[in-house]
Short mmCIF file of C-alpha atoms and ligand atoms in Angstrom, two decimals:
data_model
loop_
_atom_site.label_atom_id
_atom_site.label_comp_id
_atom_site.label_asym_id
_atom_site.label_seq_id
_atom_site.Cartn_x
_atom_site.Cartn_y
_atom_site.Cartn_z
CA UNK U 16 -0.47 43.15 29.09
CA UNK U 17 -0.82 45.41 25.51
CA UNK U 18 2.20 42.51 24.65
CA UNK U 19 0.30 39.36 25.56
CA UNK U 20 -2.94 40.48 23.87
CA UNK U 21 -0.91 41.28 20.74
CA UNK U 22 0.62 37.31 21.02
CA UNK U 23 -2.70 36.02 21.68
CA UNK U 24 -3.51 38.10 18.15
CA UNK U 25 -1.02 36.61 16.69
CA UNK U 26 -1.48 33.04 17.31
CA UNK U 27 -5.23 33.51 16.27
CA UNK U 28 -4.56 35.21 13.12
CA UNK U 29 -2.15 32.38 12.53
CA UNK U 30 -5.11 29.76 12.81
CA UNK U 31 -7.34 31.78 10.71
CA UNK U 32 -4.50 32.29 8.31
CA UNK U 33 -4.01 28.71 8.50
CA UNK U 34 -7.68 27.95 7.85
CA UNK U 35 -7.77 29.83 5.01
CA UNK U 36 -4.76 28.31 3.24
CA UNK U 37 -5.46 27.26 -0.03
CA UNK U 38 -6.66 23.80 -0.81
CA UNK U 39 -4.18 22.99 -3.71
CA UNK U 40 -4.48 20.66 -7.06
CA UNK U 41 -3.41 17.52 -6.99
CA UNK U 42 -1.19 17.37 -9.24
CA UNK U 43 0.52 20.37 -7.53
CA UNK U 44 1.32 19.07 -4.85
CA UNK U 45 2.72 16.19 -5.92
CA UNK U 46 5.13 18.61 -7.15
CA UNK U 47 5.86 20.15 -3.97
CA UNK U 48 6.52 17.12 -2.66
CA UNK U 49 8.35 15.47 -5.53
CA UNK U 50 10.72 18.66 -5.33
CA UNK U 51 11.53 17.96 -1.87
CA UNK U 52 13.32 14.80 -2.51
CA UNK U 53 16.42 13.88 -0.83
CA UNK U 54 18.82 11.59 -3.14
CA UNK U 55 19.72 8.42 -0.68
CA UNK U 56 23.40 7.76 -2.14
CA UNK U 57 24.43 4.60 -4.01
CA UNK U 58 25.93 1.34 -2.47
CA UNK U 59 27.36 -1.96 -3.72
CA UNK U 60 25.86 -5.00 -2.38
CA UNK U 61 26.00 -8.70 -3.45
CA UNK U 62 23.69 -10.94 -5.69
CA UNK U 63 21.47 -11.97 -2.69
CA UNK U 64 20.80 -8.41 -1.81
CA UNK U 65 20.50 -6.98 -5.07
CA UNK U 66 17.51 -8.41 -5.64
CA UNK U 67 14.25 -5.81 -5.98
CA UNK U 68 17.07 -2.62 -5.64
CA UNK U 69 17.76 -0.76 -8.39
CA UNK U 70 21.01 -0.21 -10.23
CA UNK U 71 22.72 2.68 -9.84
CA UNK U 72 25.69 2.22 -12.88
CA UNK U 73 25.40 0.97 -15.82
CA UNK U 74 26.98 -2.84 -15.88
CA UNK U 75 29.16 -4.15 -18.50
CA UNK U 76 30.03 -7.86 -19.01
CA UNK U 77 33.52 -8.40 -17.74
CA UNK U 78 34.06 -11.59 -20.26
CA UNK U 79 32.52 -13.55 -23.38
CA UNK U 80 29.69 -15.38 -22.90
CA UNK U 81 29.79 -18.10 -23.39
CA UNK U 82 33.19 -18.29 -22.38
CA UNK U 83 33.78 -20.98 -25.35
CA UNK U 84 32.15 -22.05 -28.65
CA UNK U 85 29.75 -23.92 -26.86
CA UNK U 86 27.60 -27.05 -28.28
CA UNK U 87 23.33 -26.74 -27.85
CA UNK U 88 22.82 -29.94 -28.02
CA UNK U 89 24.22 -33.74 -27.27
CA UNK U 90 24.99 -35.21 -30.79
CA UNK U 91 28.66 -34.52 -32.70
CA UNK U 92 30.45 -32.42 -33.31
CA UNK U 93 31.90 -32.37 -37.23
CA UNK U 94 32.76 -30.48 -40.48
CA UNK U 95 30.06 -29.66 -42.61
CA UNK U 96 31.50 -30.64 -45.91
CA UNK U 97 31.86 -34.18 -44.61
CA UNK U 98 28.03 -34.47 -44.75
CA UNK U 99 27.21 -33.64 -48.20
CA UNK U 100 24.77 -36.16 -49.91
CA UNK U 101 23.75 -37.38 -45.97
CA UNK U 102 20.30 -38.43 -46.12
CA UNK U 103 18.39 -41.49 -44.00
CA UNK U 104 18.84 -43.69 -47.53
CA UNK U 105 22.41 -42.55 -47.93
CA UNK U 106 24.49 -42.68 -44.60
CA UNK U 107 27.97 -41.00 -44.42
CA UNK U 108 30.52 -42.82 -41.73
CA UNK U 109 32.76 -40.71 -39.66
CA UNK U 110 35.18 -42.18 -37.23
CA UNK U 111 34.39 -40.93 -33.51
CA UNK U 112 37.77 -39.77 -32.03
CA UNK U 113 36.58 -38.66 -28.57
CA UNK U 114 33.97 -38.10 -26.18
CA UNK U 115 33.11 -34.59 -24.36
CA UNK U 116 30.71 -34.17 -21.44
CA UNK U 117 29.76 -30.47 -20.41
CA UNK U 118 32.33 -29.22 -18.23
CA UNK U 119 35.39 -31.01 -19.85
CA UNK U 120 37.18 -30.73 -23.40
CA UNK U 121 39.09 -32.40 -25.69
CA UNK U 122 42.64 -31.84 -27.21
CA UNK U 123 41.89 -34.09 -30.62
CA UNK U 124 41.15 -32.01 -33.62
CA UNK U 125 38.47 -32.80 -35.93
CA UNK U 126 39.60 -33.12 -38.86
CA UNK U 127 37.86 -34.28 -42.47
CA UNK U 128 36.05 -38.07 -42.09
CA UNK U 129 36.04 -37.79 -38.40
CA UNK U 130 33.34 -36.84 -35.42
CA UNK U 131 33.69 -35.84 -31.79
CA UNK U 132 30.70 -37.23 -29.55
CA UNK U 133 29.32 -34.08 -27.60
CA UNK U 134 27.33 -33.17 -24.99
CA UNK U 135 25.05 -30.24 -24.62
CA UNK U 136 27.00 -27.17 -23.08
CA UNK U 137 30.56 -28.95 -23.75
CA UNK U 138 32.78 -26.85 -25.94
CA UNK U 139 33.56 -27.70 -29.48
CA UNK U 140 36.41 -29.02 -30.37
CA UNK U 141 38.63 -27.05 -32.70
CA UNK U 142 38.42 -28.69 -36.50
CA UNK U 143 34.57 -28.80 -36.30
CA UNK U 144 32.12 -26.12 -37.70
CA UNK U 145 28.76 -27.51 -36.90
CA UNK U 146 27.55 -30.13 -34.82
CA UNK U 147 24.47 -32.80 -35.50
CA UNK U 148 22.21 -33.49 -33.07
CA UNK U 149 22.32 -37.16 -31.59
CA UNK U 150 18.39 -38.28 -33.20
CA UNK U 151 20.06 -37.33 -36.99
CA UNK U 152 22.60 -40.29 -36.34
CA UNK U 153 23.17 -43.93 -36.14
CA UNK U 154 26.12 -44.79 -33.82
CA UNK U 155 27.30 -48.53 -34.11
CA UNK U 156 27.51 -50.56 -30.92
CA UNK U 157 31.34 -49.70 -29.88
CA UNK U 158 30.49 -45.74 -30.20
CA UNK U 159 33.55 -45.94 -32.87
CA UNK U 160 31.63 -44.99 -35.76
CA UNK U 161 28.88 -42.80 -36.58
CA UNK U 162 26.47 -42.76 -39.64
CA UNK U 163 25.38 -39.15 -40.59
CA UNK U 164 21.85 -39.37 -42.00
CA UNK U 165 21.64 -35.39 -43.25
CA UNK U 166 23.44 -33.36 -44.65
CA UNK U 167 24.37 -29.60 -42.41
CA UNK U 168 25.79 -26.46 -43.38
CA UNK U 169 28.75 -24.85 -41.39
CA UNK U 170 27.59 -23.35 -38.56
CA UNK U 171 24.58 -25.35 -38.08
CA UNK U 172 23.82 -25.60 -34.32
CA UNK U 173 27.10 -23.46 -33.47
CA UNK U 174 27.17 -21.14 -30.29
CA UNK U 175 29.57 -19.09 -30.88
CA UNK U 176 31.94 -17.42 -27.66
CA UNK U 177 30.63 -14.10 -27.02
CA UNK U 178 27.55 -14.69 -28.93
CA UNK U 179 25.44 -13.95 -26.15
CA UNK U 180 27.82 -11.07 -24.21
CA UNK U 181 31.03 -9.76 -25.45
CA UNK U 182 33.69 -8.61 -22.93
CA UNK U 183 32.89 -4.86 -22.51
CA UNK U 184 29.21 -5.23 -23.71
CA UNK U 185 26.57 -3.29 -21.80
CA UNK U 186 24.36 -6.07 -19.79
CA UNK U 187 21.96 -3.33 -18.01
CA UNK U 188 21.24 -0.02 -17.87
CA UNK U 189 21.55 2.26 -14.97
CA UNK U 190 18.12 2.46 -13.07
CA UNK U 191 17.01 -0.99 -13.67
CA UNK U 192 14.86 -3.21 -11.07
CA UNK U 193 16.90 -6.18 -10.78
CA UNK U 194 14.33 -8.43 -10.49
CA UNK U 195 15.03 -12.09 -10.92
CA UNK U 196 15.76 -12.23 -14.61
CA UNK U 197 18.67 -9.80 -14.08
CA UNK U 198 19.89 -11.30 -11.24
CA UNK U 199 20.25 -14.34 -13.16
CA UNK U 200 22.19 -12.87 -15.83
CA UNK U 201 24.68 -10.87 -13.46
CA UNK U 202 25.06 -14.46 -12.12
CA UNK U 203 25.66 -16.10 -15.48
CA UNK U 204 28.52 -13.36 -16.29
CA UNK U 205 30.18 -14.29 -12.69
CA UNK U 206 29.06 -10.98 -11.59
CA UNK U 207 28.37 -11.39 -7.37
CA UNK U 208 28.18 -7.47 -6.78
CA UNK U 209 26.63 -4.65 -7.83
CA UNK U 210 26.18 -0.81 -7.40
CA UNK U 211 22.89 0.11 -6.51
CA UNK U 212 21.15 2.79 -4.88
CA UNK U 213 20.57 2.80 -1.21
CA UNK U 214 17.48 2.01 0.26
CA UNK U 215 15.17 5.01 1.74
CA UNK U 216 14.17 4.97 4.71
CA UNK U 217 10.89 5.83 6.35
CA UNK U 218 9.05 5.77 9.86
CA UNK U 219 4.95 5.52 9.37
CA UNK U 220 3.18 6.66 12.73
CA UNK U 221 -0.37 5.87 13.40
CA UNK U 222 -2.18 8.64 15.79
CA UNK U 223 -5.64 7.97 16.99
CA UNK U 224 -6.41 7.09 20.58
CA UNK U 225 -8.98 4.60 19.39
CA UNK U 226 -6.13 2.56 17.64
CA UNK U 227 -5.34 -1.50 18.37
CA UNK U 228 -3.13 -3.53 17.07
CA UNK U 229 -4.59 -7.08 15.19
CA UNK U 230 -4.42 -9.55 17.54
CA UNK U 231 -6.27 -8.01 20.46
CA UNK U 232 -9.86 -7.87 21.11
CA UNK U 233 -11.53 -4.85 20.48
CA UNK U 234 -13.04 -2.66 23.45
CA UNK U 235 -16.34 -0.60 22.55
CA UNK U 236 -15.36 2.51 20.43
CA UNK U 237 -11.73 0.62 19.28
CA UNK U 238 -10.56 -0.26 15.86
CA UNK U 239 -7.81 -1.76 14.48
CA UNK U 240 -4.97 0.01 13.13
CA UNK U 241 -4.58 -1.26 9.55
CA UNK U 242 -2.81 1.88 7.93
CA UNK U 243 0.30 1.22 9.27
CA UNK U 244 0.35 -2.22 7.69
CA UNK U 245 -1.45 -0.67 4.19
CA UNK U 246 1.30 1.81 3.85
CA UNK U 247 4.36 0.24 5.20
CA UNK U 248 4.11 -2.59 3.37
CA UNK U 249 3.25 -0.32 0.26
CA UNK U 250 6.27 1.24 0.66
CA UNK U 251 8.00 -1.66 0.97
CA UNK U 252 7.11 -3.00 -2.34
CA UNK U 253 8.54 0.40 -3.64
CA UNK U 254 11.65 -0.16 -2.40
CA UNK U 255 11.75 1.90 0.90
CA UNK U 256 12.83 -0.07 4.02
CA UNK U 257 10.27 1.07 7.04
CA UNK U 258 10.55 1.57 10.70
CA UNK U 259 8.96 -0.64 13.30
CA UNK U 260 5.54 -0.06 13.88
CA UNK U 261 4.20 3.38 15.79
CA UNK U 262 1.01 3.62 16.82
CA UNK U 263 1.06 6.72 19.12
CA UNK U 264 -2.44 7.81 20.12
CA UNK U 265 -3.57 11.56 20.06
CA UNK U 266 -0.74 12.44 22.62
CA UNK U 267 0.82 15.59 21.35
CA UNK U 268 3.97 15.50 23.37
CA UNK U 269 4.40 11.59 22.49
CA UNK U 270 3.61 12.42 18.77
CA UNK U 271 6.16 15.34 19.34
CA UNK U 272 8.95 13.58 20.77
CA UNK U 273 8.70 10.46 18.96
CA UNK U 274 8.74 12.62 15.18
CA UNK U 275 11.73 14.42 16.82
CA UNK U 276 13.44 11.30 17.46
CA UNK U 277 12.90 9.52 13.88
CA UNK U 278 13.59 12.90 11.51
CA UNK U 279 17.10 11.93 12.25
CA UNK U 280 16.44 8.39 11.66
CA UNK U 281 15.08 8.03 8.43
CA UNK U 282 14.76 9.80 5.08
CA UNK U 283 10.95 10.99 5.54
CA UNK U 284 7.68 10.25 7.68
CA UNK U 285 4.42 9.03 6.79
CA UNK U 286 2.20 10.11 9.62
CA UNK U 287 -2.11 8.90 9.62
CA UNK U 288 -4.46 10.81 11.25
CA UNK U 289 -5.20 14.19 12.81
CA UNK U 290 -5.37 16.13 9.98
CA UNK U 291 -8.05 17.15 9.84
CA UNK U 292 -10.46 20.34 11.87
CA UNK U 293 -11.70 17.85 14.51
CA UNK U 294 -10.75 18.20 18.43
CA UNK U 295 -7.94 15.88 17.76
CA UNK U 296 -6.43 17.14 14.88
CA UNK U 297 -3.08 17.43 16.16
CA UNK U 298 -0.84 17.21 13.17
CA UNK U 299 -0.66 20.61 12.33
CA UNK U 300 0.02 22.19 15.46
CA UNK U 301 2.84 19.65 16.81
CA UNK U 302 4.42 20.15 13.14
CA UNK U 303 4.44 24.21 13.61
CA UNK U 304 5.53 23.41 17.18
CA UNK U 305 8.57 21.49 16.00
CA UNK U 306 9.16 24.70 13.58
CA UNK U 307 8.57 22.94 10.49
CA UNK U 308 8.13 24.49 7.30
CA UNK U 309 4.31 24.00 6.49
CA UNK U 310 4.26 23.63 2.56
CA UNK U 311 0.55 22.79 1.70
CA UNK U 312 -2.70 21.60 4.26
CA UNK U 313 -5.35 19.99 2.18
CA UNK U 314 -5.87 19.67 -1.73
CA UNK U 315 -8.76 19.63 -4.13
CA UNK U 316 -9.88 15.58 -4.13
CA UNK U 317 -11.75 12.99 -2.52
CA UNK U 318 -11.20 11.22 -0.94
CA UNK U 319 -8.24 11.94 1.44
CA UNK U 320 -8.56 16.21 0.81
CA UNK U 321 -6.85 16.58 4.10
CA UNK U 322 -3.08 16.20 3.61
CA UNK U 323 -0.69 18.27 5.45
CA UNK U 324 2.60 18.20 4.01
CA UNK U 325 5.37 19.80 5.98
CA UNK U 326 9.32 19.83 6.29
CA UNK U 327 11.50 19.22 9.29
CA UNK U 328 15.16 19.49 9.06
CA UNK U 329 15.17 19.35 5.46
CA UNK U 330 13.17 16.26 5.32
CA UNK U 331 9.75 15.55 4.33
CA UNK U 332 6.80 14.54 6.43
CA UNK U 333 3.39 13.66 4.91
CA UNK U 334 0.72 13.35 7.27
CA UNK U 335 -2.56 11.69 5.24
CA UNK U 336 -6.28 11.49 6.76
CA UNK U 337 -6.57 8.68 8.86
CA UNK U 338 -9.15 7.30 6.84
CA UNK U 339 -8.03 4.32 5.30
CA UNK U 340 -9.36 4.66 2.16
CA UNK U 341 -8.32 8.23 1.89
CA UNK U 342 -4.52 7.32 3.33
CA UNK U 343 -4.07 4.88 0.70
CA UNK U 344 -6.09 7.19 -2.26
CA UNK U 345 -3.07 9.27 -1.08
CA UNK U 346 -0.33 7.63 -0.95
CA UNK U 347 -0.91 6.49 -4.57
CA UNK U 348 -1.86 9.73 -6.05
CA UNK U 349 0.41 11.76 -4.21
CA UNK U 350 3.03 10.14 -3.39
CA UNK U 351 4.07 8.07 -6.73
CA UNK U 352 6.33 10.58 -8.08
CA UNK U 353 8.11 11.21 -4.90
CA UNK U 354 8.47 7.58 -4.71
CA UNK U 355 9.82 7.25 -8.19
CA UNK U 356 12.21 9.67 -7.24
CA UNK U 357 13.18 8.93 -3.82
CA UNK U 358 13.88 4.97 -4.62
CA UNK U 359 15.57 5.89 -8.39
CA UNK U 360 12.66 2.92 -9.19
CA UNK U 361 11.22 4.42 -12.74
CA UNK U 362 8.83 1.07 -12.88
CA UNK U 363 6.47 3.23 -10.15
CA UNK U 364 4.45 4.86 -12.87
CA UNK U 365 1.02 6.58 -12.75
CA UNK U 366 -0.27 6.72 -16.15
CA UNK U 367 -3.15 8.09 -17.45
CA UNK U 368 -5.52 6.66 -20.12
CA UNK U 369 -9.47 6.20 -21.07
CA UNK U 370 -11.81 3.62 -20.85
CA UNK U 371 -15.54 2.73 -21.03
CA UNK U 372 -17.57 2.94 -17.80
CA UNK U 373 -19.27 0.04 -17.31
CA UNK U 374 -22.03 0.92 -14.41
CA UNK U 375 -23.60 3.95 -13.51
CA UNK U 376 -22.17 6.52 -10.72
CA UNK U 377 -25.44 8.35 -9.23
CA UNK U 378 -23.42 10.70 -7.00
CA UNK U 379 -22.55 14.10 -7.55
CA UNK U 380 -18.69 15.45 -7.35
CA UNK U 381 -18.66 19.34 -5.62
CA UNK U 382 -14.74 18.01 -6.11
CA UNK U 383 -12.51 16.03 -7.67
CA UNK U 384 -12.84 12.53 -7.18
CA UNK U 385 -10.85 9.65 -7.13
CA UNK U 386 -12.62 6.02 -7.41
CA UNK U 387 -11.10 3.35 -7.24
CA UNK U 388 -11.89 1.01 -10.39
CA UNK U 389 -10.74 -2.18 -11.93
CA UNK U 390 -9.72 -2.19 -15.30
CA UNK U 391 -10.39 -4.99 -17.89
CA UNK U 392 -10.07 -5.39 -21.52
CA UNK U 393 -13.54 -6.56 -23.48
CA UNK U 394 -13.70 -9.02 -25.58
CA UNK U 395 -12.92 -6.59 -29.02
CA UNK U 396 -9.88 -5.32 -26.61
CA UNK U 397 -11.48 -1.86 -26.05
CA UNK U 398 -10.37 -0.57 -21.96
CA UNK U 399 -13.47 -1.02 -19.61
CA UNK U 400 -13.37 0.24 -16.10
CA UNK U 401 -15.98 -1.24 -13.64
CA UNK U 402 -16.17 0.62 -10.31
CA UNK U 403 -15.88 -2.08 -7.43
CA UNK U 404 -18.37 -0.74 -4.44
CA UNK U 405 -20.40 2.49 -4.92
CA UNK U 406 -20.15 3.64 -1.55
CA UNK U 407 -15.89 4.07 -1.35
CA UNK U 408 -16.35 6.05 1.36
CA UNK U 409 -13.09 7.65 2.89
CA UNK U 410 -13.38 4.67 5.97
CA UNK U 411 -14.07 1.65 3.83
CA UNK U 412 -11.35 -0.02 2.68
CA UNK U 413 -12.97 -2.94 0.92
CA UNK U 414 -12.37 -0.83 -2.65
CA UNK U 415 -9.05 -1.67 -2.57
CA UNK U 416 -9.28 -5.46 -2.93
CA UNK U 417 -9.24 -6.35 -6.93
CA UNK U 418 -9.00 -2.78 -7.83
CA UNK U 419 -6.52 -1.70 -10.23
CA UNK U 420 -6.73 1.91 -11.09
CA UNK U 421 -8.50 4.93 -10.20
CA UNK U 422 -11.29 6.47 -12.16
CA UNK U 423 -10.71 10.56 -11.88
CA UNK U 424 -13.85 12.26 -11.84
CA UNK U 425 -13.67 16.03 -12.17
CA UNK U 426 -14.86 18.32 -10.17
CA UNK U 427 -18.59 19.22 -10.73
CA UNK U 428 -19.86 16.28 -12.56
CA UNK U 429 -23.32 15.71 -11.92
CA UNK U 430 -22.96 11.95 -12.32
CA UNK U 431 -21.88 9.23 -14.87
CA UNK U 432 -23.54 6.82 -17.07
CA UNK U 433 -22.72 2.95 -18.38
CA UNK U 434 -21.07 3.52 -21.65
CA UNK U 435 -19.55 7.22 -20.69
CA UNK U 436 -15.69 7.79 -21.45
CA UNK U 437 -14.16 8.59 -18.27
CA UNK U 438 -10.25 9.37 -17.16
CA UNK U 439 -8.13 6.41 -15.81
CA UNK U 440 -4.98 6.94 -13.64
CA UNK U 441 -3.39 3.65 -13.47
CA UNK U 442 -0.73 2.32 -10.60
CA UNK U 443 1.82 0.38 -11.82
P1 LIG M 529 -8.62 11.00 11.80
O1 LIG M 529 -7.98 11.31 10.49
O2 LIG M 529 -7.63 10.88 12.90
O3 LIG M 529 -9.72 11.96 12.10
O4 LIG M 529 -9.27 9.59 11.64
C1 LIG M 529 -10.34 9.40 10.74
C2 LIG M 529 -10.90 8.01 10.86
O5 LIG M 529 -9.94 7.06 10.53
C3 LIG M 529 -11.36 7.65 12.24
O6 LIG M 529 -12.55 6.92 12.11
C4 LIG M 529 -10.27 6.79 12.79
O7 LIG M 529 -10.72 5.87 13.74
C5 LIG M 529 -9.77 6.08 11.56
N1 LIG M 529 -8.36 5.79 11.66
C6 LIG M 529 -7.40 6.63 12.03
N2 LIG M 529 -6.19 6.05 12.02
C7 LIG M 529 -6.41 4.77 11.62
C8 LIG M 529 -5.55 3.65 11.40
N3 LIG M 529 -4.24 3.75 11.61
N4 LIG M 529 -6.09 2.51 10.99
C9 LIG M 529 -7.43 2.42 10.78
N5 LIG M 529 -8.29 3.43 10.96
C10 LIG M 529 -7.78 4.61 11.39
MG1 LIG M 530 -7.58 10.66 14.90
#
């Protein structure tokens, strides 16, 4: 008896303990998060795949490029010293020995009074040290002869082998996005693989009873689940590849079993809902039953103050507020770093700057507060922010549409007027 009044104790003391845990700083725990980062290994893939990933070696051009002394343009190729005098009044004549289209070549040598007929992207022939573009000459009828009607220097309108990439040259950097640009010049150096870092992985499970998916008609007291989509596809764009879609309900056991199953899966868990001190706030008591390692319940900003981050098996689990404004407030000013870190991509940034407020904000802040904002330059180029719906409470998700930053408002401000200098965090 004395033992199981002692448990009970226990297990309320915990829940007071638990209620009294410290609502931390933002910018804490992104730390705490950031720190528990588990690096996903590297991988080499081919062009087609490379795309969006991020490189995880440097690259270095494995010939010259271009792999020949390559012509710009379609006119001739020559020797400049031929051309001296050449104007439109005074003509030069140069015998045209051959013809080269791009993609073949020519064994004649140019030598002095003579002119090889080029096309752009064919290689020059050896003799020549400049070549004249076709509207600068008069060819006679046969294509035998060619008047010159200016005069070049050598070198004029020369691509030189290797003038773009050397053999052994450094093409990118280790940690770049290969976004199309880069793909284009792996491709140009006959590059089809590279090393890049693998992919995290993520699950992102939906709790709430009241939950549908789009696509069905809602029954009184139902709404549709759109955090899923918000923050899967967000994490997409950074990189991470995402589970199927789990919408779970308030079920402990399913929400149990189902976190259970994926830990093993994938390389952390997003997790909406239930966070918070309502009846069906489960997250924090399945996570202590699973035995996780409870790092930090709630910080100091609105929206989306209730955050549980905890640890199972070694990996991370974030459960945000099921609020869809406050889940994706979250995700961008919590998660970023981790992001950054967990995907190798450096472009996910959140940078801070100042701007001009351009309306008024009538509401008080007891906290920190997050708005979100969209960001403009005026017409001298000074930063203006405008803030998109005054409301932006934690369930309205219309902010998010042509917003662009976040306006952080600290904690005790009383209000904020047109014209005020305010904080930006930007999301990149
Ligand atoms: P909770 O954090 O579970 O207390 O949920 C807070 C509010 O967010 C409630 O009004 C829920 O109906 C709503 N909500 C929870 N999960 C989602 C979701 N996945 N999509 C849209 N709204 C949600
Ligand atoms: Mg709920």
């Amino acid at each position: 008896m004395d033992a199981a009044i002692a448990f009970i104790l226990f297990v309320a003391m915990g829940k007071v303990a638990l209620n009294m845990m410290e609502r931390i700083e933002l910018e804490k725990a992104r730390q705490l998060i950031k720190e528990r980062v588990i690096f996903t290994g590297a991988e080499t893939v081919g062009l087609p795949e490379a795309h969006g990933r991020v490189l995880a070696e440097n690259v270095y051009s494995p010939m010259d490029q271009p792999p020949f002394n390559r012509s710009p343009l379609d006119g001739y190729a020559l020797q400049a010293g031929d051309t001296e005098g050449a104007a439109l009044h005074a003509p030069v004549s140069l015998e045209v020995i051959d013809t080269i289209y791009a993609g073949g070549y020519s064994r004649k040598k140019v030598a002095g009074g003579s002119a090889i007929r080029l096309m752009t992207g064919s290689p020059i022939p050896d003799g020549a040290d400049c070549i004249i573009r076709q509207e600068d000459t008069r060819a006679d009828a046969a294509g035998r002869q060619v008047k010159i009607l200016k005069q070049l220097r050598s070198w004029d309108n020369y691509c030189f082998k290797g003038e773009n990439f050397k053999k052994g040259d450094i093409v990118l950097l280790k940690d770049n996005l290969l976004k199309a640009a880069e793909i284009g010049v792996l491709a140009g150096l006959g590059i089809d693989a590279v090393p890049v870092y693998k992919r995290p992985t993520a699950a992102v499970i939906s709790t709430g009873d009241e939950l549908v998916e789009p696509g069905v008609e809602l029954a009184p007291g139902q709404v549709y689940n759109s955090n899923y989509y918000t923050i899967a596809y967000r994490l997409r764009e950074c990189g991470v590849d995402v589970a199927p879609n789990m919408s779970l309900g308030d079920d402990h056991r399913v929400i149990e079993k189902t976190i259970t199953d994926m830990i093993d899966e994938v390389d952390f868990i997003i997790t909406t809902g239930g966070v918070s001190v309502g009846e069906k706030d489960l997250m924090m008591e399945i996570m202590e039953n699973l035995g996780a390692e409870i790092i930090f319940w709630r910080i100091n900003i609105k929206p989306g103050s209730p955050v549980l981050f905890s640890v199972l098996a070694g990996k991370p689990v974030i459960s945000l507020s099921g609020n869809p404004l406050a889940a994706s407030v979250t995700f961008d000013l919590l998660l970023y770093p981790f992001l950054r870190e967990i995907t190798c991509n450096k472009s996910l940034e959140l940078k801070t700057m100042q701007a001009i407020l351009q309306n008024d904000f009538h509401k008080k802040s007891p906290i920190r507060r997050a708005l979100r904002g969209q960001l403009a330059r005026d017409e001298n180029g000074k930063a203006v922010v405008k803030i998109i719906d005054m409301e932006q409470s934690p369930g309205n998700l219309r902010s998010v549409l042509n917003s662009n930053c976040y306006i952080d408002i600290e904690k005790g401000c009383p209000g904020l007027k047109r014209g005020e200098r305010v904080n930006i965090i930007t999301i990149i």
